[in-house]
mmCIF file with all atom_site columns, C-alpha atoms and ligand atoms in Angstrom:
data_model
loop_
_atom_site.group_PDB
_atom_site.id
_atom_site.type_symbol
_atom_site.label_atom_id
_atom_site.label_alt_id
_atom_site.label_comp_id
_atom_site.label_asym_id
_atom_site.label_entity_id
_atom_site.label_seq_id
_atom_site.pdbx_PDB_ins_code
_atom_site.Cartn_x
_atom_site.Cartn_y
_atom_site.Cartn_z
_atom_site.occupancy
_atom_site.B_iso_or_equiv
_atom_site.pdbx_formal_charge
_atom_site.auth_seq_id
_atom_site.auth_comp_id
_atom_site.auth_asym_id
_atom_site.auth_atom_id
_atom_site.pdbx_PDB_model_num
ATOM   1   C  CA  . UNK A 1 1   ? -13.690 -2.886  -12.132 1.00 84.00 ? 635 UNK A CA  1
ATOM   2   C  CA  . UNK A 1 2   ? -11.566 -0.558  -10.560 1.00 90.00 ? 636 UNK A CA  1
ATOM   3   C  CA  . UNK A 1 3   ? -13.204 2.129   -8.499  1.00 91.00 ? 637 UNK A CA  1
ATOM   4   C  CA  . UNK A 1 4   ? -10.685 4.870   -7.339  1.00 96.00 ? 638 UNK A CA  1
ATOM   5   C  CA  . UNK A 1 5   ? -7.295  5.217   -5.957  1.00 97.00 ? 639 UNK A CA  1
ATOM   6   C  CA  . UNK A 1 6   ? -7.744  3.970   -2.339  1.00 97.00 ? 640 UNK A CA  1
ATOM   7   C  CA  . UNK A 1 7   ? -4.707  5.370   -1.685  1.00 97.00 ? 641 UNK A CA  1
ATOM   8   C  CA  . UNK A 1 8   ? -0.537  6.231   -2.412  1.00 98.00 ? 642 UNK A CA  1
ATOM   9   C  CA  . UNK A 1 9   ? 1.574   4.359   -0.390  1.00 98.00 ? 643 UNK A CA  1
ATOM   10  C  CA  . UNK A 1 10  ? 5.216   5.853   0.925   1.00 98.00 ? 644 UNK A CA  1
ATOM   11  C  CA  . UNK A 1 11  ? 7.662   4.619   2.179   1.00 98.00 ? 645 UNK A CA  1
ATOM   12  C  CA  . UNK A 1 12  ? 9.190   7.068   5.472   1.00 98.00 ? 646 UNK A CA  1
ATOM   13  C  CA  . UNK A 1 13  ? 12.327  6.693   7.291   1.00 97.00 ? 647 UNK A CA  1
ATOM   14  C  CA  . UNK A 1 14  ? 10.257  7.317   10.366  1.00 97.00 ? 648 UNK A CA  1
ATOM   15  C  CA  . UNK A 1 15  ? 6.409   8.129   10.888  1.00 97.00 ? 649 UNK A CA  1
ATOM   16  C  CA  . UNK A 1 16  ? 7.127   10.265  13.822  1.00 95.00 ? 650 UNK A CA  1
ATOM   17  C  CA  . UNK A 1 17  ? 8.860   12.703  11.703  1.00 95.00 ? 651 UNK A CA  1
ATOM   18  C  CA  . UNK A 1 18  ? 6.790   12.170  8.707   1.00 97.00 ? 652 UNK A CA  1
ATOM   19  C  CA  . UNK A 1 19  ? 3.495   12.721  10.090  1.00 94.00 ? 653 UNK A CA  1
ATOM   20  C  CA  . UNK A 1 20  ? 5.113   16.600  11.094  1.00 93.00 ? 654 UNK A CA  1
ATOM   21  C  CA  . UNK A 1 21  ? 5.381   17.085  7.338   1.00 96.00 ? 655 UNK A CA  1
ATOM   22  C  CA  . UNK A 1 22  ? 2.330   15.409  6.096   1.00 96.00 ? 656 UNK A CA  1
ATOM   23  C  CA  . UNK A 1 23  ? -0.243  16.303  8.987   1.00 94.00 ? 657 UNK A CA  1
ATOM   24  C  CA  . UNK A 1 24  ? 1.122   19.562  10.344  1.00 93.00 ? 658 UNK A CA  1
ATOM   25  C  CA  . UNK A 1 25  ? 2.592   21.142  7.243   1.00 95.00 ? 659 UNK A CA  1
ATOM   26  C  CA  . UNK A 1 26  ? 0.191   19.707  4.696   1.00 96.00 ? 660 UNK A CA  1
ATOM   27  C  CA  . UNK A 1 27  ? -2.743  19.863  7.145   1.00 96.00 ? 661 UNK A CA  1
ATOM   28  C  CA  . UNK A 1 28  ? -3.541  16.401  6.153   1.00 97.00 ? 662 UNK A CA  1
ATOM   29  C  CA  . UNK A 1 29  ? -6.026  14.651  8.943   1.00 97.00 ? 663 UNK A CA  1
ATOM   30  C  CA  . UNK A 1 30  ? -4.566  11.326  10.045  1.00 97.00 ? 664 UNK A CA  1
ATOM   31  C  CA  . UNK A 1 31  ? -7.226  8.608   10.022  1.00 96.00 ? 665 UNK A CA  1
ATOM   32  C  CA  . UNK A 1 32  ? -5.421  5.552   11.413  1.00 95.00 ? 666 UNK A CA  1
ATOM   33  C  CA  . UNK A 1 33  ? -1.896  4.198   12.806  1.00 96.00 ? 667 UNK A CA  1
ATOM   34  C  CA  . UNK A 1 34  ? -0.954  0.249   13.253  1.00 95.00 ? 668 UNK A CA  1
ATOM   35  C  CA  . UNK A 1 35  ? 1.257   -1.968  12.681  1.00 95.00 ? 669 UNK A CA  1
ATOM   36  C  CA  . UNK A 1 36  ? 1.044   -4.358  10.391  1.00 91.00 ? 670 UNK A CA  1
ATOM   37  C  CA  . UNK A 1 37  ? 2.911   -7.370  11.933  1.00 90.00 ? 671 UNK A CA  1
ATOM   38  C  CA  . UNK A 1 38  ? 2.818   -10.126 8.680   1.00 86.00 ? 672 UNK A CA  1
ATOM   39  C  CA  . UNK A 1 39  ? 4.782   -6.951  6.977   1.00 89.00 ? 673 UNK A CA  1
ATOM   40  C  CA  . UNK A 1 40  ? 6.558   -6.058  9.644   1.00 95.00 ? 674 UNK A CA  1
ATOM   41  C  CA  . UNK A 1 41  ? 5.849   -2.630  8.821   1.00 96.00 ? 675 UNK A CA  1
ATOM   42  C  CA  . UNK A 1 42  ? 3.760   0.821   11.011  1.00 97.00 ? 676 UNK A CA  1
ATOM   43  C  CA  . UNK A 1 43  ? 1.443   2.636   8.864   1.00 96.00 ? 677 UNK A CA  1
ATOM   44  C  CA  . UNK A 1 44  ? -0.004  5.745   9.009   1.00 97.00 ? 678 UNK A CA  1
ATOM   45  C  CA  . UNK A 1 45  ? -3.067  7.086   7.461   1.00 97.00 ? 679 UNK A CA  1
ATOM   46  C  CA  . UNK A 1 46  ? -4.263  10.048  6.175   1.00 98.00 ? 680 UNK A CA  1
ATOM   47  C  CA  . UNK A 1 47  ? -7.390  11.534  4.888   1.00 97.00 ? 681 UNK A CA  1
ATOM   48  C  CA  . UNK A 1 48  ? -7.320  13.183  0.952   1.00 97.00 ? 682 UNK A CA  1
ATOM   49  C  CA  . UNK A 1 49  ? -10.802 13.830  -0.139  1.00 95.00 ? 683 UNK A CA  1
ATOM   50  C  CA  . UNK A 1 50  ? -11.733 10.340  -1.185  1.00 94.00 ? 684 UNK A CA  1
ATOM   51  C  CA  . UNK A 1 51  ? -8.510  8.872   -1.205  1.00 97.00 ? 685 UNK A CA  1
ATOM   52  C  CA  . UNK A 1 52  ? -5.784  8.699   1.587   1.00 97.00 ? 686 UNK A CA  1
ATOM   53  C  CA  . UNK A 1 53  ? -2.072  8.608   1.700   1.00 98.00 ? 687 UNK A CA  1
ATOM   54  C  CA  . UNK A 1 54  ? -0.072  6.068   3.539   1.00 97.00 ? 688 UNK A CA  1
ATOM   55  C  CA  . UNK A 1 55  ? 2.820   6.225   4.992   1.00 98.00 ? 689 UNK A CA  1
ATOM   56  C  CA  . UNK A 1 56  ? 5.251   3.126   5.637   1.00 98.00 ? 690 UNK A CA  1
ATOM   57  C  CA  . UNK A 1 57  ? 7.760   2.828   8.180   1.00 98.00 ? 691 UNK A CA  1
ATOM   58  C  CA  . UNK A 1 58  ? 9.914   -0.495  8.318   1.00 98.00 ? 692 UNK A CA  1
ATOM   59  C  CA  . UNK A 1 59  ? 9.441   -2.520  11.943  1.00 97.00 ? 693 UNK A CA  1
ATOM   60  C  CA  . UNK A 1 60  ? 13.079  -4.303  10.756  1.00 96.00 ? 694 UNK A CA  1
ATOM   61  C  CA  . UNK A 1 61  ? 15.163  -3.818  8.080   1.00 94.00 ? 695 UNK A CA  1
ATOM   62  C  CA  . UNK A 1 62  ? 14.410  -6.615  6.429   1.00 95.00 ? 696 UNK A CA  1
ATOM   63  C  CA  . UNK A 1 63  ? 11.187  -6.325  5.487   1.00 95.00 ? 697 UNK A CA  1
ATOM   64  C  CA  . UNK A 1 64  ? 10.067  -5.240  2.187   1.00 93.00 ? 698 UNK A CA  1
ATOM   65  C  CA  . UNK A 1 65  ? 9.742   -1.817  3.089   1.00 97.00 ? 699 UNK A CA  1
ATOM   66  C  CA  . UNK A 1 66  ? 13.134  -1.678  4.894   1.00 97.00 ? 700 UNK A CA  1
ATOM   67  C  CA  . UNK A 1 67  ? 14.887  -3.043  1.755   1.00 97.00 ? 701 UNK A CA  1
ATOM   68  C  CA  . UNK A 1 68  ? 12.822  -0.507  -0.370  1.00 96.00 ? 702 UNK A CA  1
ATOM   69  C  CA  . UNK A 1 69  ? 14.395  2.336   1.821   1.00 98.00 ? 703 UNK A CA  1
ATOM   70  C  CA  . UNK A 1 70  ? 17.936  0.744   1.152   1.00 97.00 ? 704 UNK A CA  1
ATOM   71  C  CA  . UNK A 1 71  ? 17.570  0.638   -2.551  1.00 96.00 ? 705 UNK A CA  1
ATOM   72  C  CA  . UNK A 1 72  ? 15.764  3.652   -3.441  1.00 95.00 ? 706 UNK A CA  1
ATOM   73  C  CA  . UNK A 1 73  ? 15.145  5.363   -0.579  1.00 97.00 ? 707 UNK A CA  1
ATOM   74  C  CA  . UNK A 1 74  ? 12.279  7.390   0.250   1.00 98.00 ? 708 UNK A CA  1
ATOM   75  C  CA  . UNK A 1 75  ? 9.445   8.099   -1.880  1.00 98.00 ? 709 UNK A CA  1
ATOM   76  C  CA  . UNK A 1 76  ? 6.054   6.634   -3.750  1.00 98.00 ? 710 UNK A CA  1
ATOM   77  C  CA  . UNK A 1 77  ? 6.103   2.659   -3.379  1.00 98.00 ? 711 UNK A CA  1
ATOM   78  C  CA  . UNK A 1 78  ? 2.944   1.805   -4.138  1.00 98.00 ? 712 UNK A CA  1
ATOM   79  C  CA  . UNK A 1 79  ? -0.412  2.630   -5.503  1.00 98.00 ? 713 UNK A CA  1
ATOM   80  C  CA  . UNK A 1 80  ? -3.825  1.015   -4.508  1.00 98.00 ? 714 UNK A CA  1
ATOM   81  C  CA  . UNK A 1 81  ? -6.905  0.807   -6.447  1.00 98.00 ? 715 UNK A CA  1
ATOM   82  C  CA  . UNK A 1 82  ? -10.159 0.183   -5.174  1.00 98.00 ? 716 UNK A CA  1
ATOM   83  C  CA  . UNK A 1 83  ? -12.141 -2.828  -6.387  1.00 97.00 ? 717 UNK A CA  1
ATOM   84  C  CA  . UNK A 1 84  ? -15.538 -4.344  -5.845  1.00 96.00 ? 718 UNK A CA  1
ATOM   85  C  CA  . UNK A 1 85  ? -14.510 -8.001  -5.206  1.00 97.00 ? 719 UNK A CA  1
ATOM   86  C  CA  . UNK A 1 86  ? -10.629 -8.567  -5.022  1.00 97.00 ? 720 UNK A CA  1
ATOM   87  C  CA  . UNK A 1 87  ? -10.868 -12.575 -5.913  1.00 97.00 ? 721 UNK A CA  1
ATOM   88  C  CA  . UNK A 1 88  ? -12.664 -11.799 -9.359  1.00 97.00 ? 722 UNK A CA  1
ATOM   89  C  CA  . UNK A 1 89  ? -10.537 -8.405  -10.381 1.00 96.00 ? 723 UNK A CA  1
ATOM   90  C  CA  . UNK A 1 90  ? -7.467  -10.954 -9.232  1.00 97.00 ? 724 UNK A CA  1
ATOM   91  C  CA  . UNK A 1 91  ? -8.731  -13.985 -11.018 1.00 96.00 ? 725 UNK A CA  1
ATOM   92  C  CA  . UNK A 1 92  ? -9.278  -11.192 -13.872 1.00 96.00 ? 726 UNK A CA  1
ATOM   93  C  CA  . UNK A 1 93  ? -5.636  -9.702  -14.162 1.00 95.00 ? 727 UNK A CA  1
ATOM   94  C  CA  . UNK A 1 94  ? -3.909  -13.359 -13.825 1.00 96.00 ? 728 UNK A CA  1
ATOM   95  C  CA  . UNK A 1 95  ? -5.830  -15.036 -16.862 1.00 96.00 ? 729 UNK A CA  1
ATOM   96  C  CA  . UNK A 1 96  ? -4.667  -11.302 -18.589 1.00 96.00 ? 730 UNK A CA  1
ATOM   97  C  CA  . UNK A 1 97  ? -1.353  -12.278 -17.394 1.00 96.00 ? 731 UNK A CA  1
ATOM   98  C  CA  . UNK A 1 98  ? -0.654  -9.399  -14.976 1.00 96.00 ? 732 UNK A CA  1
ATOM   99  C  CA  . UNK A 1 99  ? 2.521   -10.763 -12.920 1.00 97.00 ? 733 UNK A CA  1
ATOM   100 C  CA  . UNK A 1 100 ? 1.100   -11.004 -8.949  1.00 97.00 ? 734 UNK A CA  1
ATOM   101 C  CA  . UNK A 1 101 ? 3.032   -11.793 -5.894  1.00 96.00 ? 735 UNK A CA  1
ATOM   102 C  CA  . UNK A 1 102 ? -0.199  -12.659 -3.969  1.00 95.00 ? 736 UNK A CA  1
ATOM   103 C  CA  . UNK A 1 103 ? -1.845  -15.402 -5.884  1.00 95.00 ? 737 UNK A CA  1
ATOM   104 C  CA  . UNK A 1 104 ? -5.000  -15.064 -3.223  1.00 96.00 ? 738 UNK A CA  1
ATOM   105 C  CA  . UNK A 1 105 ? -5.898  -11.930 -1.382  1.00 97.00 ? 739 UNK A CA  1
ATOM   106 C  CA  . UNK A 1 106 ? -4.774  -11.485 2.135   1.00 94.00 ? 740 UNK A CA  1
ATOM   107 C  CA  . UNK A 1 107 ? -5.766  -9.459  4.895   1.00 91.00 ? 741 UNK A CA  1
ATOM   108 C  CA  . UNK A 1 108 ? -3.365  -5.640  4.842   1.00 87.00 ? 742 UNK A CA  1
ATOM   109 C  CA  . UNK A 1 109 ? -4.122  -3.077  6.599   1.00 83.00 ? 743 UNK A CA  1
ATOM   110 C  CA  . UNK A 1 110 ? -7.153  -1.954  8.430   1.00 84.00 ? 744 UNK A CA  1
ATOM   111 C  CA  . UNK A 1 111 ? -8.697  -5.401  7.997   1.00 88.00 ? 745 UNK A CA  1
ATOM   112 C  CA  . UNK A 1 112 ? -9.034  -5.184  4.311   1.00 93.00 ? 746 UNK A CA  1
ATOM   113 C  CA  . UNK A 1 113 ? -8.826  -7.449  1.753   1.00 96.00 ? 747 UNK A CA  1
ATOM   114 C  CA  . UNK A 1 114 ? -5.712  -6.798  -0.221  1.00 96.00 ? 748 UNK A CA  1
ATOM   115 C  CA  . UNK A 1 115 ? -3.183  -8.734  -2.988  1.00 97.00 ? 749 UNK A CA  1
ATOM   116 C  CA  . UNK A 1 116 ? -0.268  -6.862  -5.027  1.00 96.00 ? 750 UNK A CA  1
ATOM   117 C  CA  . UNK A 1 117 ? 0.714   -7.366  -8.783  1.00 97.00 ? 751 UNK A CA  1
ATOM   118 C  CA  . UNK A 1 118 ? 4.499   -7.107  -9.564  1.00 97.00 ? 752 UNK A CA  1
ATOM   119 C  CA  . UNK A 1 119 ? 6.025   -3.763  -10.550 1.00 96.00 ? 753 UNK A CA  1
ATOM   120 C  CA  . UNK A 1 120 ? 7.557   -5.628  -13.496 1.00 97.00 ? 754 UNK A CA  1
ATOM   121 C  CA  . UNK A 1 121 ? 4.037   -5.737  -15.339 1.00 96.00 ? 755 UNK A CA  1
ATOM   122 C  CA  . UNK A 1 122 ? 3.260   -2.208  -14.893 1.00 97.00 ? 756 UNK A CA  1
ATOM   123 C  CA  . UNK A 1 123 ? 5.714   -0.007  -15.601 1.00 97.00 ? 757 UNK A CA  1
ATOM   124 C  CA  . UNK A 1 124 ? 7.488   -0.100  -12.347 1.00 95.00 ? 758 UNK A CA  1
ATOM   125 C  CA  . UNK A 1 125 ? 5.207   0.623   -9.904  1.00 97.00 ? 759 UNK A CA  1
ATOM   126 C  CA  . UNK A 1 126 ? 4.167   -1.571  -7.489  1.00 97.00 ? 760 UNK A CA  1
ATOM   127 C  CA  . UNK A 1 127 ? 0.061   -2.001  -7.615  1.00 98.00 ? 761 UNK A CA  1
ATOM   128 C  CA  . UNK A 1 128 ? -1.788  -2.721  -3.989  1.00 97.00 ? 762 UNK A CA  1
ATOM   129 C  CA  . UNK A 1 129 ? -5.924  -3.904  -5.280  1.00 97.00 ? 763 UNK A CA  1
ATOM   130 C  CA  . UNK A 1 130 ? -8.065  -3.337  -1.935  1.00 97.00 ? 764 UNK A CA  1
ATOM   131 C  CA  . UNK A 1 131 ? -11.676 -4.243  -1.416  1.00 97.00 ? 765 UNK A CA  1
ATOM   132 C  CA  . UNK A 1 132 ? -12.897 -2.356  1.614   1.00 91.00 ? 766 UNK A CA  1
HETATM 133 ZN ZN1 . LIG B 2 .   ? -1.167  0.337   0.737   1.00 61.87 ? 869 LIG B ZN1 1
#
């Protein structure tokens, strides 16, 4: 059901001087920038081999990400697997009762499908599914 890792999600103070660590210093390509309005939130994207990593800067801080940065600072906040069809491997992980926070998929970034299951139910770490 689940493909790969899409891609690693972190959460940056700002992408400006993120992207100098993670494209310049890394040599990572980036793929993508937007903002994400609904989240209030810019992301960044970069290209791994298959996968990508993403990196979150808060639009206010009081969105998600913004509170993230006040309680743990930066770092990982999420990982995103890859599914085929995001309403079955949701409908799936419910009646296994994996703890969700989006009880349909939504539309995330890039124009993707997306819904995220509770850190609670997996050892802390916030899971993103994504059908591309
Ligand atoms: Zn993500």
């Amino acid at each position: 059901m689940i493909g790969k890792i899409n891609h690693l999600g972190i959460a940056v103070q700002s992408l400006t001087q993120s992207e100098g660590l993670w494209g310049s210093v890394l040599g990572l390509v980036k793929v993508g920038e937007e903002e994400v309005a609904e989240q209030k939130v810019r992301v960044a994207m970069f290209k791994v081999g298959e996968s990508k990593v993403e990196l979150l800067e808060p639009t206010t801080p009081d969105s998600a990400i913004g509170k993230f940065l006040d309680k743990r600072g930066e770092g990982i906040h999420h990982i995103c697997f890859q599914v085929d069809n995001i309403k079955k491997a949701l409908e799936e992980m419910k009646a296994k009762g994996a703890p969700v926070i989006d009880q349909e998929p939504r539309i995330g970034a890039g124009g993707h499908k997306v819904a995220f299951l509770h850190p609670k139910g997996f050892n802390g770490v916030l899971i993103e599914l994504l059908e591309e």
